[in-house]
PDB file of C-alpha atoms in Angstrom:
ATOM      1  CA  UNK A   1      69.336  29.015 -27.288  1.00 55.00           C
ATOM      2  CA  UNK A   2      69.168  25.257 -27.973  1.00 57.00           C
ATOM      3  CA  UNK A   3      68.129  22.974 -25.205  1.00 58.00           C
ATOM      4  CA  UNK A   4      69.888  19.777 -24.263  1.00 58.00           C
ATOM      5  CA  UNK A   5      67.285  17.589 -26.021  1.00 61.00           C
ATOM      6  CA  UNK A   6      67.569  19.679 -29.186  1.00 60.00           C
ATOM      7  CA  UNK A   7      71.333  19.235 -29.264  1.00 62.00           C
ATOM      8  CA  UNK A   8      70.926  15.463 -28.856  1.00 65.00           C
ATOM      9  CA  UNK A   9      68.515  15.393 -31.787  1.00 59.00           C
ATOM     10  CA  UNK A  10      70.965  17.424 -33.874  1.00 61.00           C
ATOM     11  CA  UNK A  11      73.783  15.007 -32.983  1.00 66.00           C
ATOM     12  CA  UNK A  12      71.650  12.016 -34.020  1.00 65.00           C
ATOM     13  CA  UNK A  13      70.738  13.675 -37.308  1.00 62.00           C
ATOM     14  CA  UNK A  14      74.412  14.425 -37.930  1.00 63.00           C
ATOM     15  CA  UNK A  15      75.340  10.797 -37.294  1.00 70.00           C
ATOM     16  CA  UNK A  16      72.611   9.562 -39.625  1.00 70.00           C
ATOM     17  CA  UNK A  17      73.708  11.894 -42.386  1.00 69.00           C
ATOM     18  CA  UNK A  18      77.271  10.814 -41.878  1.00 83.00           C
ATOM     19  CA  UNK A  19      76.239   7.157 -42.209  1.00 81.00           C
ATOM     20  CA  UNK A  20      74.208   7.994 -45.315  1.00 84.00           C
ATOM     21  CA  UNK A  21      77.142   9.826 -46.836  1.00 88.00           C
ATOM     22  CA  UNK A  22      79.443   6.913 -46.111  1.00 87.00           C
ATOM     23  CA  UNK A  23      76.986   4.521 -47.738  1.00 90.00           C
ATOM     24  CA  UNK A  24      76.670   6.810 -50.763  1.00 91.00           C
ATOM     25  CA  UNK A  25      80.443   7.051 -51.186  1.00 89.00           C
ATOM     26  CA  UNK A  26      80.808   3.282 -50.880  1.00 91.00           C
ATOM     27  CA  UNK A  27      78.015   2.680 -53.381  1.00 93.00           C
ATOM     28  CA  UNK A  28      79.465   5.126 -55.902  1.00 90.00           C
ATOM     29  CA  UNK A  29      82.933   3.556 -55.589  1.00 88.00           C
ATOM     30  CA  UNK A  30      81.520   0.069 -56.088  1.00 92.00           C
ATOM     31  CA  UNK A  31      79.499   1.222 -59.082  1.00 91.00           C
ATOM     32  CA  UNK A  32      82.580   2.844 -60.612  1.00 86.00           C
ATOM     33  CA  UNK A  33      84.581  -0.371 -60.259  1.00 87.00           C
ATOM     34  CA  UNK A  34      81.720  -2.334 -61.816  1.00 91.00           C
ATOM     35  CA  UNK A  35      81.505   0.034 -64.787  1.00 86.00           C
ATOM     36  CA  UNK A  36      85.256  -0.125 -65.414  1.00 84.00           C
ATOM     37  CA  UNK A  37      85.201  -3.925 -65.157  1.00 87.00           C
ATOM     38  CA  UNK A  38      82.367  -4.175 -67.673  1.00 90.00           C
ATOM     39  CA  UNK A  39      84.164  -1.806 -70.064  1.00 85.00           C
ATOM     40  CA  UNK A  40      87.380  -3.825 -69.817  1.00 84.00           C
ATOM     41  CA  UNK A  41      85.447  -7.009 -70.565  1.00 90.00           C
ATOM     42  CA  UNK A  42      83.871  -5.413 -73.636  1.00 89.00           C
ATOM     43  CA  UNK A  43      87.268  -4.292 -74.901  1.00 85.00           C
ATOM     44  CA  UNK A  44      88.712  -7.787 -74.355  1.00 86.00           C
ATOM     45  CA  UNK A  45      85.947  -9.228 -76.508  1.00 91.00           C
ATOM     46  CA  UNK A  46      86.532  -6.615 -79.220  1.00 88.00           C
ATOM     47  CA  UNK A  47      90.349  -6.927 -79.337  1.00 87.00           C
ATOM     48  CA  UNK A  48      90.521  -9.559 -82.142  1.00 89.00           C
ATOM     49  CA  UNK A  49      88.354  -7.541 -84.537  1.00 91.00           C
ATOM     50  CA  UNK A  50      90.124  -4.299 -83.590  1.00 87.00           C
ATOM     51  CA  UNK A  51      93.484  -5.937 -84.239  1.00 88.00           C
ATOM     52  CA  UNK A  52      92.382  -7.117 -87.666  1.00 91.00           C
ATOM     53  CA  UNK A  53      90.871  -3.743 -88.531  1.00 92.00           C
ATOM     54  CA  UNK A  54      93.892  -1.753 -87.390  1.00 88.00           C
ATOM     55  CA  UNK A  55      96.487  -4.269 -88.613  1.00 91.00           C
ATOM     56  CA  UNK A  56      98.173  -3.884 -85.241  1.00 89.00           C
ATOM     57  CA  UNK A  57     100.673  -6.084 -83.459  1.00 91.00           C
ATOM     58  CA  UNK A  58      99.855  -7.592 -80.056  1.00 89.00           C
ATOM     59  CA  UNK A  59     102.141  -5.033 -78.431  1.00 91.00           C
ATOM     60  CA  UNK A  60     100.271  -2.146 -80.076  1.00 91.00           C
ATOM     61  CA  UNK A  61      96.939  -3.602 -79.030  1.00 90.00           C
ATOM     62  CA  UNK A  62      98.193  -3.833 -75.457  1.00 89.00           C
ATOM     63  CA  UNK A  63      98.969  -0.110 -75.557  1.00 92.00           C
ATOM     64  CA  UNK A  64      95.503   0.664 -76.921  1.00 88.00           C
ATOM     65  CA  UNK A  65      93.910  -1.492 -74.242  1.00 87.00           C
ATOM     66  CA  UNK A  66      95.982   0.031 -71.424  1.00 89.00           C
ATOM     67  CA  UNK A  67      95.358   3.621 -72.494  1.00 90.00           C
ATOM     68  CA  UNK A  68      91.624   3.011 -72.858  1.00 86.00           C
ATOM     69  CA  UNK A  69      91.421   1.364 -69.437  1.00 83.00           C
ATOM     70  CA  UNK A  70      93.358   4.178 -67.776  1.00 87.00           C
ATOM     71  CA  UNK A  71      91.188   6.850 -69.362  1.00 87.00           C
ATOM     72  CA  UNK A  72      87.915   5.138 -68.443  1.00 81.00           C
ATOM     73  CA  UNK A  73      89.103   4.516 -64.878  1.00 79.00           C
ATOM     74  CA  UNK A  74      90.278   8.086 -64.414  1.00 84.00           C
ATOM     75  CA  UNK A  75      87.140   9.684 -65.861  1.00 81.00           C
ATOM     76  CA  UNK A  76      84.623   7.509 -64.036  1.00 71.00           C
ATOM     77  CA  UNK A  77      83.412   9.305 -60.917  1.00 64.00           C
TER      78      UNK A  77
END
């Protein structure tokens, strides 16, 4: 049977883990946003050469860019 001091220790450990989990979730979300932002920047730099290589119109390149961004954003944890 747990004593009162043991239950207080368990509550403190639970709070610490909860704070750690919150920090981990926040860090992973921030990292995901950073990765997507970097990928979008890379694609923006590559658009002129992709357009020339694919002989695509600006509208078609916008579709390629949008689909790529959506896929990267949805698959990044």
